[in-house]
CSV table of N, CA and C in Angstrom, one decimal:
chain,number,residue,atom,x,y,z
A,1,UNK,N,0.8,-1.2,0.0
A,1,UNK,CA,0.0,0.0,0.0
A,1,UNK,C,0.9,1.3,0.0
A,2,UNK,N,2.2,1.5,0.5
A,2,UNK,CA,2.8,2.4,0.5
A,2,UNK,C,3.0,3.0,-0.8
A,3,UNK,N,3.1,4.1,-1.1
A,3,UNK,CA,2.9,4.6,-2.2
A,3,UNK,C,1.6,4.9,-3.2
A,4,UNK,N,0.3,4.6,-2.6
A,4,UNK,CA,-0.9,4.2,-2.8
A,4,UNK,C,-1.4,5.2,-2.6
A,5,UNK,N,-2.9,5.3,-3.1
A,5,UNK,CA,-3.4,6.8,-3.4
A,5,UNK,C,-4.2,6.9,-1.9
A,6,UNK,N,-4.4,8.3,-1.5
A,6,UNK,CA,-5.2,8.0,-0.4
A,6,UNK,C,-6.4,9.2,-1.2
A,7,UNK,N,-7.3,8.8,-0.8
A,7,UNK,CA,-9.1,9.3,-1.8
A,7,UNK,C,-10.1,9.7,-0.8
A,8,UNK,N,-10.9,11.0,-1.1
A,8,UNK,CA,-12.1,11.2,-0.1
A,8,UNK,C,-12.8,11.6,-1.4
A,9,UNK,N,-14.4,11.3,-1.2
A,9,UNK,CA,-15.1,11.3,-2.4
A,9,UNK,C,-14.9,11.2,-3.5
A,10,UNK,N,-14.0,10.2,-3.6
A,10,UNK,CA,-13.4,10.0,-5.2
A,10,UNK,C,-12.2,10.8,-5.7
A,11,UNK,N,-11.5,11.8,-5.0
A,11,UNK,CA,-10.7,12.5,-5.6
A,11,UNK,C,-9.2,11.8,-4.6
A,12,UNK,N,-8.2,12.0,-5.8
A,12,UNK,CA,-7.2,11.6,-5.0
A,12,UNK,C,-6.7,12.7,-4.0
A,13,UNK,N,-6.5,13.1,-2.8
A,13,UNK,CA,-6.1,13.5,-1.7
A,13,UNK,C,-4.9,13.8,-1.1
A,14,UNK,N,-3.7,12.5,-1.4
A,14,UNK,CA,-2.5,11.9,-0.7
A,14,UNK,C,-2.2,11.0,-1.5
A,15,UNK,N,-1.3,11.0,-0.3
A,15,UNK,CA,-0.5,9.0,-0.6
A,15,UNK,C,-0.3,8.6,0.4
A,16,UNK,N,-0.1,7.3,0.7
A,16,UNK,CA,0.6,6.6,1.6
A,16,UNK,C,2.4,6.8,1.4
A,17,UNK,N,3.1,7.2,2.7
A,17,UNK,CA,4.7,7.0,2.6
A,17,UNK,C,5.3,6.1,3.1
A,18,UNK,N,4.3,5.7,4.1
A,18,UNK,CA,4.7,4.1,5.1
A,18,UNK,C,3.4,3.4,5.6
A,19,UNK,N,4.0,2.1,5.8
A,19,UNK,CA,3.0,1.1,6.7
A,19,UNK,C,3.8,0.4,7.5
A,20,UNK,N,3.1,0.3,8.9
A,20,UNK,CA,4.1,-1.1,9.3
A,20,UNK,C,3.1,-1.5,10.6
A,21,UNK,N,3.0,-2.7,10.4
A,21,UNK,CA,2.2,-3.8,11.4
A,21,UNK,C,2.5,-2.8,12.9
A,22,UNK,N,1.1,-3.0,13.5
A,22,UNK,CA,1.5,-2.9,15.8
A,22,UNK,C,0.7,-4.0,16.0
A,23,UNK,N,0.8,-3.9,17.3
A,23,UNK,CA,-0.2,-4.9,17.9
A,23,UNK,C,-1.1,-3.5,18.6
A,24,UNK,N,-2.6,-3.9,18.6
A,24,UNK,CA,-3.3,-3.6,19.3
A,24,UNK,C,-3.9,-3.4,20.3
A,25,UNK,N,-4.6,-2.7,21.4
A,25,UNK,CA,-5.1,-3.1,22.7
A,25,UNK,C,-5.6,-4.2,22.7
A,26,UNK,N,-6.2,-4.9,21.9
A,26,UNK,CA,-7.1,-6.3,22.0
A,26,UNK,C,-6.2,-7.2,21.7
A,27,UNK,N,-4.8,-6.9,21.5
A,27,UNK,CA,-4.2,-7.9,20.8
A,27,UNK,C,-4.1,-8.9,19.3
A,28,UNK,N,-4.9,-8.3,18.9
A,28,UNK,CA,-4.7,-8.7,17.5
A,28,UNK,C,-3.9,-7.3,16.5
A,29,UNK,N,-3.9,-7.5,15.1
A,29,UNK,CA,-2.6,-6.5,14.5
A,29,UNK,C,-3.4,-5.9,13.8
A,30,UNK,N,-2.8,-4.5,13.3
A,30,UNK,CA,-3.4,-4.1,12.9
A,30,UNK,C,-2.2,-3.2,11.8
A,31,UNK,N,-2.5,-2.0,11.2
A,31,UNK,CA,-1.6,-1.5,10.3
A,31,UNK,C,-1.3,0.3,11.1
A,32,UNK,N,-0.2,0.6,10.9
A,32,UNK,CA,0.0,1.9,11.1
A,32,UNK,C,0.0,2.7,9.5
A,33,UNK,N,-0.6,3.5,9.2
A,33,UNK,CA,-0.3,3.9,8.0
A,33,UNK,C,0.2,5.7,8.2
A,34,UNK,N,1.1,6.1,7.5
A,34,UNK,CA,1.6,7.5,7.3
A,34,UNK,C,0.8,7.7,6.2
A,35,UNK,N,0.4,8.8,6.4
A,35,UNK,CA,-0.2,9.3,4.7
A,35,UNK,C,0.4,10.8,4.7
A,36,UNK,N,0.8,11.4,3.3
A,36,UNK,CA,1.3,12.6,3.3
A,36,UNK,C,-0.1,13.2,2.5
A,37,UNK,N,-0.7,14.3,3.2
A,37,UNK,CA,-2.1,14.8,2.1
A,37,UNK,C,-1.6,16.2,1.4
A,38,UNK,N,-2.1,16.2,0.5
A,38,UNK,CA,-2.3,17.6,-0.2
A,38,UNK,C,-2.9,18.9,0.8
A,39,UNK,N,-2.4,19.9,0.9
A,39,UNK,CA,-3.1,21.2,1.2
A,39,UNK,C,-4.4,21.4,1.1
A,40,UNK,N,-5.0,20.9,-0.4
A,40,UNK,CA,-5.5,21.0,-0.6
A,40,UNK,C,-7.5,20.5,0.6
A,41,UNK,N,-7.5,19.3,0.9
A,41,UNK,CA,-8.3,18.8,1.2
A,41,UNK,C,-8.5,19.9,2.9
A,42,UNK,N,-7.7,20.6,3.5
A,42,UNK,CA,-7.8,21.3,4.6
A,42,UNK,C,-8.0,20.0,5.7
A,43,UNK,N,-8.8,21.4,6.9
A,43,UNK,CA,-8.7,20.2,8.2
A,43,UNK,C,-9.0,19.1,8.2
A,44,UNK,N,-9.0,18.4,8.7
A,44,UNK,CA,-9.6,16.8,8.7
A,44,UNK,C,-10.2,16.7,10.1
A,45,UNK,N,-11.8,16.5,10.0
A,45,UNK,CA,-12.4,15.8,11.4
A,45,UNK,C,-11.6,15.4,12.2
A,46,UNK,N,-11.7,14.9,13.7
A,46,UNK,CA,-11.4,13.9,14.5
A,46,UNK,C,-12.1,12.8,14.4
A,47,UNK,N,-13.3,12.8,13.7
A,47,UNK,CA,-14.4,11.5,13.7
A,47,UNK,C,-14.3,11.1,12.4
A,48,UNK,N,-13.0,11.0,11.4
A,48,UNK,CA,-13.1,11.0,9.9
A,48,UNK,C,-12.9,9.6,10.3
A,49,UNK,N,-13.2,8.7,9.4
A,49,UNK,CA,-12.6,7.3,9.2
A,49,UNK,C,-12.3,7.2,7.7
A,50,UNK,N,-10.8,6.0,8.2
A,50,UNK,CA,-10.4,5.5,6.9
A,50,UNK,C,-10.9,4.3,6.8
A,51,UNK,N,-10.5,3.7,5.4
A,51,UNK,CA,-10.9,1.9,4.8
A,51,UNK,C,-9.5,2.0,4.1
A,52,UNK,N,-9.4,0.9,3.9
A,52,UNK,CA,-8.2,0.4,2.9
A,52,UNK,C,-9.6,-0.1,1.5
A,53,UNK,N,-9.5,0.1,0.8
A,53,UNK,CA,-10.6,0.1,-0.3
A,53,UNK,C,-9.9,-0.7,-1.9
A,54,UNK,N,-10.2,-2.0,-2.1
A,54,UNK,CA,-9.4,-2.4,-3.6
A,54,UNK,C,-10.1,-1.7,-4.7
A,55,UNK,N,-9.4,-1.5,-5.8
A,55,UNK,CA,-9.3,-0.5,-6.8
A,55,UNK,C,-8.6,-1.1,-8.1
A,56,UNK,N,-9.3,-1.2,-9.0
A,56,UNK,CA,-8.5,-1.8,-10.4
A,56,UNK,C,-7.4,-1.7,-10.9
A,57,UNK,N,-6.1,-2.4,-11.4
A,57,UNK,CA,-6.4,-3.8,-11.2
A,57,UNK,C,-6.3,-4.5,-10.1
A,58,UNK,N,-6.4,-5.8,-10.3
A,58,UNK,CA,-6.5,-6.5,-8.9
A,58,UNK,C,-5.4,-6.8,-7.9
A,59,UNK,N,-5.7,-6.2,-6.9
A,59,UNK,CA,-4.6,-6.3,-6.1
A,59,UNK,C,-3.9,-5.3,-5.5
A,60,UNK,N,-4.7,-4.1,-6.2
A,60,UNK,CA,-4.0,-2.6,-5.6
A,60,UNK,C,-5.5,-1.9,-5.0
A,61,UNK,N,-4.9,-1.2,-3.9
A,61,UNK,CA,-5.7,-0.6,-2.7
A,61,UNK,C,-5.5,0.3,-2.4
A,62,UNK,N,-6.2,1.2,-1.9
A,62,UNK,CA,-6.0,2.7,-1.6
A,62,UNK,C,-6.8,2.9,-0.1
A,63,UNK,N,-6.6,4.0,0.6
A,63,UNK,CA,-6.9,4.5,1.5
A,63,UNK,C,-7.8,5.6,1.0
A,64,UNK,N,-9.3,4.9,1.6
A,64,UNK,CA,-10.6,6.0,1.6
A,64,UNK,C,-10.8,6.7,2.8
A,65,UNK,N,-10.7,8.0,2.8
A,65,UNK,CA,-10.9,8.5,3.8
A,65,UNK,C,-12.0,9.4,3.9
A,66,UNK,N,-13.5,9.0,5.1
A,66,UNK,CA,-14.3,9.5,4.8
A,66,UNK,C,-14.6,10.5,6.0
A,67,UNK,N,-14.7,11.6,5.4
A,67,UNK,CA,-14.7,13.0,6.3
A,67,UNK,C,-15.9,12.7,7.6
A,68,UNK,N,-15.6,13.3,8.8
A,68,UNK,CA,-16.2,13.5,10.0
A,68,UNK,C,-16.9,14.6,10.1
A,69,UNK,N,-18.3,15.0,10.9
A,69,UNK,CA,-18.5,16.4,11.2
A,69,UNK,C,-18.0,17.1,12.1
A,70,UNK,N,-17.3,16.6,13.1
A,70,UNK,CA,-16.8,17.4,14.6
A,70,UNK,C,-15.9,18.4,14.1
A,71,UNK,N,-15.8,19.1,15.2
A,71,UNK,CA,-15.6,20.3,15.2
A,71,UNK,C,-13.9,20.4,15.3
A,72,UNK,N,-13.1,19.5,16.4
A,72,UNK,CA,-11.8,19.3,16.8
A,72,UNK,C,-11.3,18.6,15.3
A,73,UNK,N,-9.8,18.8,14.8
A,73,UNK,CA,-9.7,18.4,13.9
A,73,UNK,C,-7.6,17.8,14.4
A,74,UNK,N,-7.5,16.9,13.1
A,74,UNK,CA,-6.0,16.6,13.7
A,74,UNK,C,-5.3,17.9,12.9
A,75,UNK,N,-4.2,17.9,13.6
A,75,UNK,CA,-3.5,18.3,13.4
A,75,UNK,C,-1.7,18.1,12.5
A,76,UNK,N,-0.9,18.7,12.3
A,76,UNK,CA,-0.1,17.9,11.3
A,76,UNK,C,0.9,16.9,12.4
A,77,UNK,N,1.1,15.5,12.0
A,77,UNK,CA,1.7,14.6,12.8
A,77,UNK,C,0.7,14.1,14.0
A,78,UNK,N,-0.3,14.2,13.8
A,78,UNK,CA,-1.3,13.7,14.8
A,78,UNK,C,-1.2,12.3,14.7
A,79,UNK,N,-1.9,11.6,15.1
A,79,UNK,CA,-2.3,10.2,14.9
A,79,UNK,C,-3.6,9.8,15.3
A,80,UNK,N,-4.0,9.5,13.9
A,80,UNK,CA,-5.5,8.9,14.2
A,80,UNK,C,-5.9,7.4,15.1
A,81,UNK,N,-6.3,7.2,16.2
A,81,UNK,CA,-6.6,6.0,16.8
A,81,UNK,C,-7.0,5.3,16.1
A,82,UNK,N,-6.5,3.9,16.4
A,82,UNK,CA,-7.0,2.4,16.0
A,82,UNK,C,-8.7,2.3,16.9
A,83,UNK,N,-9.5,2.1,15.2
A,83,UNK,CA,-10.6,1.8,15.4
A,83,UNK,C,-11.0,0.3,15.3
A,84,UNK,N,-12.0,0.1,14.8
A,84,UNK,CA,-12.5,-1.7,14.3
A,84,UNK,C,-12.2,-1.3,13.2
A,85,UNK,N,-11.2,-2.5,12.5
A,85,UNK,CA,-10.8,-2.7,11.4
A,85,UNK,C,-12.2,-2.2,10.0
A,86,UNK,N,-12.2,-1.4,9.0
A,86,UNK,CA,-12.7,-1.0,8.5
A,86,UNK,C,-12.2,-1.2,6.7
A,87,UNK,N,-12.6,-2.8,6.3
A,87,UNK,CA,-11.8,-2.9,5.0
A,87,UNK,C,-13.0,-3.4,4.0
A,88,UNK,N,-12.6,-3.4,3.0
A,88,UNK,CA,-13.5,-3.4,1.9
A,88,UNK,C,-12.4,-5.1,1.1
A,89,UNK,N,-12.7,-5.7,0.5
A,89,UNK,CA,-12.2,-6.9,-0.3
A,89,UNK,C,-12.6,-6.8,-1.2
């Protein structure tokens, strides 16, 4: 996925610059992902969620990120919390 597009409403957004496995509070794993975004998309919710979403051809995936309404927003170098895994196949 590194190098992969990251997308909110269909438009590309970012990229991914890294991934790399943690373990989780529950103990199972999960992905860290860096994404570098464009200027362009501005603040980002605190309540935004991502998916890892497949995309043609087979085998390549992107990061959907779907905007939040809250008001608190990250910040640059933030880190968004590990939620319930949220993936598309």
């Amino acid at each position: 996925i590194k190098g992969n597009e990251v997308r909110s409403g269909g438009s590309r957004i970012g990229v991914v610059t890294d991934m790399r496995p943690v373990r989780l509070e529950n103990g199972s794993t999960g992905a860290e992902i860096t994404m570098e975004l464009d200027k362009a998309p501005g603040a980002i919710p605190r309540d935004s969620t991502p998916r890892i979403r497949p995309r043609p051809p087979p085998r390549v995936k992107y990061v959907d990120l779907t905007y939040g309404k809250s008001r608190p927003t990250f910040r640059h170098r933030d880190v968004m919390p590990a939620r319930k895994p949220s993936s598309a196949s």
